[in-house]
Tab-separated table of C-alpha atoms in Angstrom:
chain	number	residue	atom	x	y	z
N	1	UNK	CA	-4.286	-28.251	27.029
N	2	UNK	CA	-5.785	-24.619	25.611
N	3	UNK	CA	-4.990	-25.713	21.977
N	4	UNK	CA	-6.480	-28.915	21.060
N	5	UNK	CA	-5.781	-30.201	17.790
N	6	UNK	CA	-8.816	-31.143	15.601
N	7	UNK	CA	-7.303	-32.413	12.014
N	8	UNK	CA	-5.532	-31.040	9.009
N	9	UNK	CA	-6.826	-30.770	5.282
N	10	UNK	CA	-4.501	-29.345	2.041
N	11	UNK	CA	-6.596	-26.739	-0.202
N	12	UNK	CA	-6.181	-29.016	-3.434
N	13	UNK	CA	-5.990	-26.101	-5.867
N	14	UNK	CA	-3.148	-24.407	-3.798
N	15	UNK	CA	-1.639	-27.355	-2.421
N	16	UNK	CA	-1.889	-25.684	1.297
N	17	UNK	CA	-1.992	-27.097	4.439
N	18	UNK	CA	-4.689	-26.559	6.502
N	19	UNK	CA	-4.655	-27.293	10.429
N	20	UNK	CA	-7.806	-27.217	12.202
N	21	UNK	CA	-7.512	-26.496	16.009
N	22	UNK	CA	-10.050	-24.826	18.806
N	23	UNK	CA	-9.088	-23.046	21.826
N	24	UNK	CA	-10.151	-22.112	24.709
N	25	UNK	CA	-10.298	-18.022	24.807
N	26	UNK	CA	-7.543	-17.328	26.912
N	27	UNK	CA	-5.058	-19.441	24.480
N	28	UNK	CA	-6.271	-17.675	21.430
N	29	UNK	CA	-5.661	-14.314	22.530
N	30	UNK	CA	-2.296	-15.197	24.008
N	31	UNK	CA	-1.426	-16.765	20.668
N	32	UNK	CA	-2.592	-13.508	18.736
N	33	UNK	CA	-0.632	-11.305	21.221
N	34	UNK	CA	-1.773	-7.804	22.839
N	35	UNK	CA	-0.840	-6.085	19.514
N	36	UNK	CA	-2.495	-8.018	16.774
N	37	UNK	CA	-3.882	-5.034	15.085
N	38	UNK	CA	-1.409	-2.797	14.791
N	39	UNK	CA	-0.229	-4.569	10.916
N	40	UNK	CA	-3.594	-3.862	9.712
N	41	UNK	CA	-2.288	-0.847	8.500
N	42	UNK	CA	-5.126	1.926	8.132
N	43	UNK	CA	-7.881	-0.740	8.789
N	44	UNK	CA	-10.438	1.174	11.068
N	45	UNK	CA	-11.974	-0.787	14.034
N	46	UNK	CA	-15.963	-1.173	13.704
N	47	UNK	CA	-18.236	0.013	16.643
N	48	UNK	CA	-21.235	-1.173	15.039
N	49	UNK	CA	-24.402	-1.583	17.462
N	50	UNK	CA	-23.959	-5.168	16.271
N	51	UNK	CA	-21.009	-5.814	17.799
N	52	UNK	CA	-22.200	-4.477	21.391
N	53	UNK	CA	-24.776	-7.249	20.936
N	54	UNK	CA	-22.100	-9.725	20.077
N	55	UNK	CA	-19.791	-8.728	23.318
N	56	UNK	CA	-23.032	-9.689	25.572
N	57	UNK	CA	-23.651	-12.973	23.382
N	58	UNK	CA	-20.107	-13.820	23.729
N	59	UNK	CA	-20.155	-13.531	27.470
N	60	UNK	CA	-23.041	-15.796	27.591
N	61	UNK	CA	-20.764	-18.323	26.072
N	62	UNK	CA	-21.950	-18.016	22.533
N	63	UNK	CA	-19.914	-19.912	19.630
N	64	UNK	CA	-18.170	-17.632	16.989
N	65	UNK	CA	-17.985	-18.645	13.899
N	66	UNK	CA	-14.141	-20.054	12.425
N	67	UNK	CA	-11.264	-17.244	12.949
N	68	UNK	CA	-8.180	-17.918	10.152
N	69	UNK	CA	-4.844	-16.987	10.501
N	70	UNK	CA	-2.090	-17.089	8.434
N	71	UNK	CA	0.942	-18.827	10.008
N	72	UNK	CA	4.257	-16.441	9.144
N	73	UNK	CA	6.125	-17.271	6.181
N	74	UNK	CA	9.121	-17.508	7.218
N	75	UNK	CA	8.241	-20.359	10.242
N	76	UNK	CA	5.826	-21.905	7.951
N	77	UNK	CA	8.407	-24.647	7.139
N	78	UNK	CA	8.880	-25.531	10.447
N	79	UNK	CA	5.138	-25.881	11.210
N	80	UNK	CA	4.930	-28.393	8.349
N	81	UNK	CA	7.627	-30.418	9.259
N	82	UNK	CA	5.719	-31.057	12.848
N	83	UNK	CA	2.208	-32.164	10.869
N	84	UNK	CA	3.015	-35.883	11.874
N	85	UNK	CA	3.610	-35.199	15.503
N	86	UNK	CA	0.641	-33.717	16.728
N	87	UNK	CA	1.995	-32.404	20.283
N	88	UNK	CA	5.359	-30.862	19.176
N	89	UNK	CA	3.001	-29.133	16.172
N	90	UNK	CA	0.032	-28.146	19.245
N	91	UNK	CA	3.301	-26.392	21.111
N	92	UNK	CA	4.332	-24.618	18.140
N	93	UNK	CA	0.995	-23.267	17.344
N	94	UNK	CA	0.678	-22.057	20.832
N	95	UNK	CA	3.539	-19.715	20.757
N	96	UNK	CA	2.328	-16.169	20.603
N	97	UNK	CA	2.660	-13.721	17.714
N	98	UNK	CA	3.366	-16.103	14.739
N	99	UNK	CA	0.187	-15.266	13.061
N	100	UNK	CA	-1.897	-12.779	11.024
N	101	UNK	CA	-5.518	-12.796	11.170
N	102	UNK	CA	-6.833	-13.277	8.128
N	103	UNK	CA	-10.636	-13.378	9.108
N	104	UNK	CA	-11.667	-12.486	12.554
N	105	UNK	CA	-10.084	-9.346	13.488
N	106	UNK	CA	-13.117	-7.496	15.047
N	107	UNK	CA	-13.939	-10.446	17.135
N	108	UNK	CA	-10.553	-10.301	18.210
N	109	UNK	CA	-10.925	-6.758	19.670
N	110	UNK	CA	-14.072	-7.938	21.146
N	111	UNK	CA	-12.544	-10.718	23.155
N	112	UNK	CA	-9.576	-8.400	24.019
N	113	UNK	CA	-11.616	-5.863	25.231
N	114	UNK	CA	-14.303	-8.243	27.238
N	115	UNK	CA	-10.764	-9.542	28.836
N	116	UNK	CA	-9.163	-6.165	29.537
N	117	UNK	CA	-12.417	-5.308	31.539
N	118	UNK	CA	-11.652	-7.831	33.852
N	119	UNK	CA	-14.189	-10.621	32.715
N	120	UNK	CA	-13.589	-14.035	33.318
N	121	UNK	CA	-14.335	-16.318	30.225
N	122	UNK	CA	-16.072	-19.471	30.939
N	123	UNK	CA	-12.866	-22.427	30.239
N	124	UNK	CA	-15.758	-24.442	28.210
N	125	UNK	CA	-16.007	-21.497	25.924
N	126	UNK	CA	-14.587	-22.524	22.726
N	127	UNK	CA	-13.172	-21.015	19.490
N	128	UNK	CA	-12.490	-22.686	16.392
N	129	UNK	CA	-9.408	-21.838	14.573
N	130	UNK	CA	-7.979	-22.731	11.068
N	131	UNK	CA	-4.297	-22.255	10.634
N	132	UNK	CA	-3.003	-21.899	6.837
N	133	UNK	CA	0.574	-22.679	6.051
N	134	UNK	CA	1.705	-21.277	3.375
N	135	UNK	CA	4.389	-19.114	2.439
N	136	UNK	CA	4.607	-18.924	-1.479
N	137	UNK	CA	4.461	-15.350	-2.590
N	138	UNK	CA	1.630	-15.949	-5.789
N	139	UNK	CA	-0.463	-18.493	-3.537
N	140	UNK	CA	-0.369	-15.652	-0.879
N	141	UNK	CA	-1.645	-12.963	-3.240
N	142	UNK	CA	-4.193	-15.530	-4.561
N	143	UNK	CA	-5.543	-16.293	-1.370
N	144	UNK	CA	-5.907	-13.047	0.252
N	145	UNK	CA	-7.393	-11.270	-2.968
N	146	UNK	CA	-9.261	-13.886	-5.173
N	147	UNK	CA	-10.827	-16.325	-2.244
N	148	UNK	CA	-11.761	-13.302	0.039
N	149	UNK	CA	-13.196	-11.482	-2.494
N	150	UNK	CA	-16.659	-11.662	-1.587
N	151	UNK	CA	-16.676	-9.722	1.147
N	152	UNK	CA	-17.599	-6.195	1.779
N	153	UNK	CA	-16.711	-3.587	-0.591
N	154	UNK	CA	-13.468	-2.510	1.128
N	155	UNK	CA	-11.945	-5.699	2.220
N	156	UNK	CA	-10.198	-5.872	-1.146
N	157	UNK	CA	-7.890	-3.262	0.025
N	158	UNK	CA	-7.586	-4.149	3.709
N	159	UNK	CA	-6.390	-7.632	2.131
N	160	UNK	CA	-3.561	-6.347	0.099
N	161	UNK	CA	-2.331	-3.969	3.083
N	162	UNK	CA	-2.144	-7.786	4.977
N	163	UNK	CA	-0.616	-9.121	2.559
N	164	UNK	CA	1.888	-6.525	1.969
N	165	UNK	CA	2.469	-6.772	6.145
N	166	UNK	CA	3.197	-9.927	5.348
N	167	UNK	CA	5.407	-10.065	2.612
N	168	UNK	CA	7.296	-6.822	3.908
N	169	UNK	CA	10.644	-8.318	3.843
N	170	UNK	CA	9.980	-10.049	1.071
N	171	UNK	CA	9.669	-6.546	-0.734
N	172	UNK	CA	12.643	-5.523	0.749
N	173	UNK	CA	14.819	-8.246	-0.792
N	174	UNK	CA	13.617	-7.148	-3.955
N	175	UNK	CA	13.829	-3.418	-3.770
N	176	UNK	CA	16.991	-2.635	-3.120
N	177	UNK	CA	17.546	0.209	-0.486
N	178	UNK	CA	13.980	0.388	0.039
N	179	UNK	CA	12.818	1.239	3.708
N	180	UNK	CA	9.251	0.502	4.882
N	181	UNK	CA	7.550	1.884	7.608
N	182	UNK	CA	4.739	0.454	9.550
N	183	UNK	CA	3.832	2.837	12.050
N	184	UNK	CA	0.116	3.891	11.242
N	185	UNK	CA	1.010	8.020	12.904
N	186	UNK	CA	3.545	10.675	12.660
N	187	UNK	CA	5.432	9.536	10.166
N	188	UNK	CA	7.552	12.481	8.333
N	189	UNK	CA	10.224	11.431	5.411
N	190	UNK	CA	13.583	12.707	6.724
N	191	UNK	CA	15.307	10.336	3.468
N	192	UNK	CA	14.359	9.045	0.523
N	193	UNK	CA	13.103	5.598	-0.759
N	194	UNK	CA	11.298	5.724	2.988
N	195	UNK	CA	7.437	4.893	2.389
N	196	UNK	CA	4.554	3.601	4.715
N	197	UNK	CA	3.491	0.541	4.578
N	198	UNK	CA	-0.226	1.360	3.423
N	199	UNK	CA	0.897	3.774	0.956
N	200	UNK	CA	3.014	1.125	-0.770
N	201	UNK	CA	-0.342	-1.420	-0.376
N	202	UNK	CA	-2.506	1.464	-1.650
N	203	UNK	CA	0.015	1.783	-4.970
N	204	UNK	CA	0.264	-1.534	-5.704
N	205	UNK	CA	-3.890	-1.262	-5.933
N	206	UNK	CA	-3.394	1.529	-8.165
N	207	UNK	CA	-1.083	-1.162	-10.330
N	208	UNK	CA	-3.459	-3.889	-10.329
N	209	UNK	CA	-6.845	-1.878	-11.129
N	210	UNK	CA	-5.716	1.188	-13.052
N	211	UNK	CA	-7.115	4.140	-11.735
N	212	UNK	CA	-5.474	6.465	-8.713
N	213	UNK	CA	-8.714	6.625	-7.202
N	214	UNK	CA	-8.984	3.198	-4.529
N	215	UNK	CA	-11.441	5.089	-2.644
N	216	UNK	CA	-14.237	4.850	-4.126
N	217	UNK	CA	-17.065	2.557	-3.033
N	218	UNK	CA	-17.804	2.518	-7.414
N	219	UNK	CA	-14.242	0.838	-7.985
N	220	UNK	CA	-14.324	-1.497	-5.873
N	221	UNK	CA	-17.367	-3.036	-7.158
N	222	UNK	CA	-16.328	-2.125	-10.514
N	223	UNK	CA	-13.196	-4.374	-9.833
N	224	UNK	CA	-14.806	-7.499	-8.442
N	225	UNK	CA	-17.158	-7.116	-12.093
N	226	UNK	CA	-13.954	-7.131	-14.005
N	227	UNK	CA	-11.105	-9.508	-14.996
N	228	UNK	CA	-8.650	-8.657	-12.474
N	229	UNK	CA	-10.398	-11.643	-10.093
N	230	UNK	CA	-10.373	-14.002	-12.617
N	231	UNK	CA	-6.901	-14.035	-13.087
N	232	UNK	CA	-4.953	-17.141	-12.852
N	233	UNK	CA	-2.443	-17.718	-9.918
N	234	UNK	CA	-0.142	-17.625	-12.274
N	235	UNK	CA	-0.954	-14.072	-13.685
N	236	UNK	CA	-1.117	-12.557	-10.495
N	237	UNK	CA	2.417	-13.716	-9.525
N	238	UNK	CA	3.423	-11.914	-12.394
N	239	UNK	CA	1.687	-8.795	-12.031
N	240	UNK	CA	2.970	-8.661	-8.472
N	241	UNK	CA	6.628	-9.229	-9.963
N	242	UNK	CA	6.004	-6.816	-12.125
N	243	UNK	CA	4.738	-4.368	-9.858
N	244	UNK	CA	8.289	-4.451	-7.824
N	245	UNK	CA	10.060	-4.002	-11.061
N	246	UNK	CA	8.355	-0.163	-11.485
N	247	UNK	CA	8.942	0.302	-8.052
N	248	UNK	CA	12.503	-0.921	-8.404
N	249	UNK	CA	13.071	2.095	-10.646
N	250	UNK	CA	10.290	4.321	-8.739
N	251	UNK	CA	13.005	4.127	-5.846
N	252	UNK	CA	16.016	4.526	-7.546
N	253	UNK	CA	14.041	8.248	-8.969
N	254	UNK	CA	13.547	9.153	-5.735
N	255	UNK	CA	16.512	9.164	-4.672
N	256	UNK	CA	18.021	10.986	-7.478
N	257	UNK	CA	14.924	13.594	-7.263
N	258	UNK	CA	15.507	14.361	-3.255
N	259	UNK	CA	19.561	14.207	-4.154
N	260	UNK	CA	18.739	16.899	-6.476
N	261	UNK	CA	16.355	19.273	-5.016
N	262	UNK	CA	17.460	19.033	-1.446
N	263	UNK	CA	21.139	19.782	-2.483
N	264	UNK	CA	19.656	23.315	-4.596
N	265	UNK	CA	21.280	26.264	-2.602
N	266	UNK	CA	18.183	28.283	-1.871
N	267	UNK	CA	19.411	31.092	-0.172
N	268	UNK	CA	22.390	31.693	-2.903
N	269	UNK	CA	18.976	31.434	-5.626
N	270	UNK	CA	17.458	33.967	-3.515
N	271	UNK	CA	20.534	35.810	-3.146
N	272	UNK	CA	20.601	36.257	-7.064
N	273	UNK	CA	16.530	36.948	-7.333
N	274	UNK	CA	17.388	40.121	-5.280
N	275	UNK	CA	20.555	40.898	-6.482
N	276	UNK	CA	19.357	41.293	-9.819
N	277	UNK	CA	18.745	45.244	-10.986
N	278	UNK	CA	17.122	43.517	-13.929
N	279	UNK	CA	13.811	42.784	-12.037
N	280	UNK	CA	11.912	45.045	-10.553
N	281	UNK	CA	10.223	44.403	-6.955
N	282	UNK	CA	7.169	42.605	-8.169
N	283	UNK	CA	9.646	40.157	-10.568
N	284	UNK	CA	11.505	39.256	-7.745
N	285	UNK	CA	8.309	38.631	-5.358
N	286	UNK	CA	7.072	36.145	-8.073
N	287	UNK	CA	10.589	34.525	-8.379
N	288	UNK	CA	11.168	34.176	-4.456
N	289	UNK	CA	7.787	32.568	-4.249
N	290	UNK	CA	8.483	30.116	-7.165
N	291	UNK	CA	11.734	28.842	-5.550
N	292	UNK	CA	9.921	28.426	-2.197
N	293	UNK	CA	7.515	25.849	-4.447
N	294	UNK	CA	11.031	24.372	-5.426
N	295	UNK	CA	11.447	23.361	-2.115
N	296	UNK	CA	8.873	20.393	-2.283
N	297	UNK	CA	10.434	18.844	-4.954
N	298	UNK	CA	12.729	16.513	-3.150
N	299	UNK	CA	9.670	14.919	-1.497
N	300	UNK	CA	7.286	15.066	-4.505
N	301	UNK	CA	7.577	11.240	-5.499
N	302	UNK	CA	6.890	10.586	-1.371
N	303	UNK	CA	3.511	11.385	-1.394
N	304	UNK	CA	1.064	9.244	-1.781
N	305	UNK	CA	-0.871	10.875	-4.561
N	306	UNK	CA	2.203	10.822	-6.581
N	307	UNK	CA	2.588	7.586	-5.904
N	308	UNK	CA	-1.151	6.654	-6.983
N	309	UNK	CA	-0.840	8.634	-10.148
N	310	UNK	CA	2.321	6.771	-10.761
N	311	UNK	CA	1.846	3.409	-10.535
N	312	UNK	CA	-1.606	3.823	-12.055
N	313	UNK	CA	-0.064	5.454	-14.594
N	314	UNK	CA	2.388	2.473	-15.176
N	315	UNK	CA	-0.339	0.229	-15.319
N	316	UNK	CA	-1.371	1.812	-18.350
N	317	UNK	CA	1.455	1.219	-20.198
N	318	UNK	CA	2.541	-2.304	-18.669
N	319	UNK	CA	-0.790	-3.480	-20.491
N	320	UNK	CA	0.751	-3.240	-24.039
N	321	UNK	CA	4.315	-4.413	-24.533
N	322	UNK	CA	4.467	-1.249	-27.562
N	323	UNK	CA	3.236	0.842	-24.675
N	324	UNK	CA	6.048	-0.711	-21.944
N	325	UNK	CA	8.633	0.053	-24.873
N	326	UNK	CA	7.761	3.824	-24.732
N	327	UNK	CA	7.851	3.747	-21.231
N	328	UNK	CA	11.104	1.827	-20.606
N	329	UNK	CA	12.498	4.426	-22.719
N	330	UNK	CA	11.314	7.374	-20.962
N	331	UNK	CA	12.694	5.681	-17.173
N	332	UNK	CA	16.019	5.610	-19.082
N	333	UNK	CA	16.224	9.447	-20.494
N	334	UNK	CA	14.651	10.383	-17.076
N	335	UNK	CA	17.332	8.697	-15.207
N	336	UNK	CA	19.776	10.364	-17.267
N	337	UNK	CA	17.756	13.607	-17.537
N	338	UNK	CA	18.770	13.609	-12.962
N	339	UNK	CA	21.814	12.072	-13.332
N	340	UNK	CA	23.266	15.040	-15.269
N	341	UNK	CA	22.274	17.537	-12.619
N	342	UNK	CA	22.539	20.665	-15.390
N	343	UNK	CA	18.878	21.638	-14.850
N	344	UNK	CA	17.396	23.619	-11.641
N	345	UNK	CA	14.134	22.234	-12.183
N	346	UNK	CA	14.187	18.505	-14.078
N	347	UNK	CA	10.855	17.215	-13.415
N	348	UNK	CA	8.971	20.765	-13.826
N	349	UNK	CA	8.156	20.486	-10.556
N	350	UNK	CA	7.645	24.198	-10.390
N	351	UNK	CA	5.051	24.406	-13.383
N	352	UNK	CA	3.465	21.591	-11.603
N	353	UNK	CA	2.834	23.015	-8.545
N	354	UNK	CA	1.638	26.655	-10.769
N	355	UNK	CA	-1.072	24.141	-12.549
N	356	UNK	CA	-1.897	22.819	-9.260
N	357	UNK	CA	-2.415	26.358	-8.129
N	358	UNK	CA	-5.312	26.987	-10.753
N	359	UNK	CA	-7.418	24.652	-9.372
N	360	UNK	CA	-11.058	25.825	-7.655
N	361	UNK	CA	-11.049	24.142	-4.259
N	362	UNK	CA	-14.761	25.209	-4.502
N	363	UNK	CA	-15.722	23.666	-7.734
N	364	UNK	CA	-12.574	20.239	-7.652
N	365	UNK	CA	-11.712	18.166	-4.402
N	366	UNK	CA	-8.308	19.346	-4.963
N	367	UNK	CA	-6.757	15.439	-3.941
N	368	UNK	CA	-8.353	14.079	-6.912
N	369	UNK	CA	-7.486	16.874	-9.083
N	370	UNK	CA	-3.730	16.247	-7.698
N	371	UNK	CA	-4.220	12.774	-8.840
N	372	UNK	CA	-5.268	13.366	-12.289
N	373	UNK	CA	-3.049	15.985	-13.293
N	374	UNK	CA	-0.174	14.147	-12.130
N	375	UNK	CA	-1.761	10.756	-13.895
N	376	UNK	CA	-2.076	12.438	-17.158
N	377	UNK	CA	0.883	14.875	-17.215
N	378	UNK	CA	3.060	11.840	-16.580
N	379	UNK	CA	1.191	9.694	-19.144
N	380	UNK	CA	2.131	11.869	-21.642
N	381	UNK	CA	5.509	12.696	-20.959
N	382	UNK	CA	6.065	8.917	-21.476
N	383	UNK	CA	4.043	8.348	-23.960
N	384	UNK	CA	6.246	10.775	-25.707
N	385	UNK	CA	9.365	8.652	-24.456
N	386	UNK	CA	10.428	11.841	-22.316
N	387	UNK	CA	10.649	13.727	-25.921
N	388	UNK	CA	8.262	16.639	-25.137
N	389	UNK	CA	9.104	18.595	-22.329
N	390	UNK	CA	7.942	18.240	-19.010
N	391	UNK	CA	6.612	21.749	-18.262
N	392	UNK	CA	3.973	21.108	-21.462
N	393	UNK	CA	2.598	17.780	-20.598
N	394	UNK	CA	1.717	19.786	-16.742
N	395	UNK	CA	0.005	22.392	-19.203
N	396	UNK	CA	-1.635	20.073	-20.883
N	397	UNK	CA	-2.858	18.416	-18.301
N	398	UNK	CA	-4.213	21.228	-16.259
N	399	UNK	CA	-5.926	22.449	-19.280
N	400	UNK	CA	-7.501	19.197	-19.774
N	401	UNK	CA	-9.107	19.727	-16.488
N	402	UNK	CA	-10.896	22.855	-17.230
């Protein structure tokens, strides 16, 4: 048989199930299937002289360390209820594409590759595998970010953008009307409340540490010092809940901000601009090129350094119920602010993209300068409870920066 069973074990602090299996090559990467990788959204795939070495070594018949996948939630019941009957759960486990690598994924592309050049691995050649079942949406987020966590500096992320493959549907269920893409290329919003899968991962960072910038090798390490990994179970459930209740209303915005500006009649605007004896020809210029930076409203809360700023910027006040009063209150009167429809411009989206254009490409990386300005502008806006007008708090911030 290519899956041999070798015993089971229960992580006591979790209550999971662990089964322990090995495999000979062949069975492990039918089990992973020929397109393993592609929900590791954004994860790069190393070519490290290292890993040359390792290809040779592994032809020789050298033994890799443990690979551990995560069974999918939603066959993880049936998986359990086989535990006592070792060759109906052996079958089960054998089935291709019912599992996410958790840790492994590079010698993964290894074997793959060593088998799509035609190499025939030695049938004694063994792999040890370690199945967890377990389908419980805090345990999940504990596991991937708190056990993991000692890893190298960017494996934080690539662990939330698993578990956020994983939990897709879950997401979905709670989001109403939400639509997540996986693809990794080409992908263009043609709706709203349409968002890639990594960009949604890379928010939901933002949430949990604070800050719109998840790049940085500095934050990283900065978040493995702080508190964040020291959380209970129990508190990261509930900062995860709490994530998809900002992104609950984050959706419903977005629709009502691409409802608005994609509906704006731009050729009747333009029509007036020129129309208008009142302005002379430089006037008009200025006021045909402000309603073509109109025109990226509707997509503004797509992209992902809105969304950074955002959810960052929700962080802030989520970690002060005062501060989540002020907020709460400033969802509601912008709701109701692009519900009303009376305004050509509701979110300022015009002075926004003005501040933006005062920025130095030569003295700011213009990204993180995106970031900021939207961070701040938006932290004060709500800070305010939506009371000071939109158009300032983008002053304000842009002056800030200078």
């Amino acid at each position: 048989m290519g899956l041999e069973f070798i015993g089971q074990a229960e992580d006591l602090k979790q209550g999971t199930k662990v089964i322990y299996c090995q495999a000979n090559i062949e069975t492990y990467l039918n089990i992973i299937g020929s397109s393993f990788g592609d929900y590791l959204i954004q994860r790069r795939r190393e070519s490290h002289k290292a890993y040359r070495r390792l290809s040779d070594d592994i032809k020789l018949g050298a033994l890799l360390p443990t690979i551990t996948l995560s069974v999918k939630p939603d066959i993880v019941d049936k998986i359990i209820s086989l535990c006592d009957d070792k060759e109906a759960l052996i079958a089960s486990l054998s089935q291709p594409n019912q599992v996410d690598i958790l840790d492994g994924l590079q010698r993964s592309y290894i074997l793959k590759d060593i088998k799509d050049n035609d190499f025939e691995f030695n049938p004694k050649a063994k792999l040890l595998l370690e199945f967890w079942l377990e389908k419980d949406l805090g345990k999940l987020i504990y596991r991937m970010i708190v056990l993991n966590s000692g890893q190298k500096t960017m494996s934080m992320r690539h662990q939330i953008e698993l578990l956020f493959t994983s939990l897709s549907g879950e997401i979905e269920k709670a989001v109403p009307g939400i639509s997540i893409i996986k693809e990794r290329d080409g992908f263009r919003r043609t709706q709203p409340n349409k968002y890639p899968l990594s960009d949604l991962a890379t928010s939901y960072y933002a949430y949990l540490t604070g800050s719109h910038e998840i790049e940085k090798d500095g934050l990283v390490t900065k978040l493995f010092d702080s508190d964040i990994l020291d959380a209970s179970e129990e508190v990261l459930t509930e900062k995860f809940k709490a994530y998809l209740n900002r992104l609950h209303s984050f959706v419903m915005i977005d629709e009502l901000c691409w409802n608005h500006y994609s509906e704006i009649d731009f050729a009747a605007e333009s029509a007036s601009v020129m129309d208008n004896d009142e302005y002379d020809e430089n006037t008009k210029v200025k006021k045909i090129s402000d309603l073509e930076k109109l025109k990226r409203g509707y997509n503004w809360l797509g992209s992902e350094n809105t969304m950074l700023a955002y959810f960052s910027m929700a962080s802030f006040f989520d970690s002060n119920p005062r501060f989540t009063k002020r907020f709460d209150s400033g969802l509601e009167a912008v709701i109701a602010r692009l519900k009303e429809d009376t305004d050509l411009d509701p979110l300022a989206i015009l002075s926004f993209e003005n501040a933006k254009d005062t920025f130095n490409p030569r003295k700011k990386n213009i990204g993180f300068a995106t970031r900021k300005l939207t961070h701040d502008g938006l932290k004060e806006y709500f800070n305010s409870e939506a009371a000071v007008d939109l158009k300032e708090c983008w002053k304000y911030a842009a002056d800030y920066q200078k």
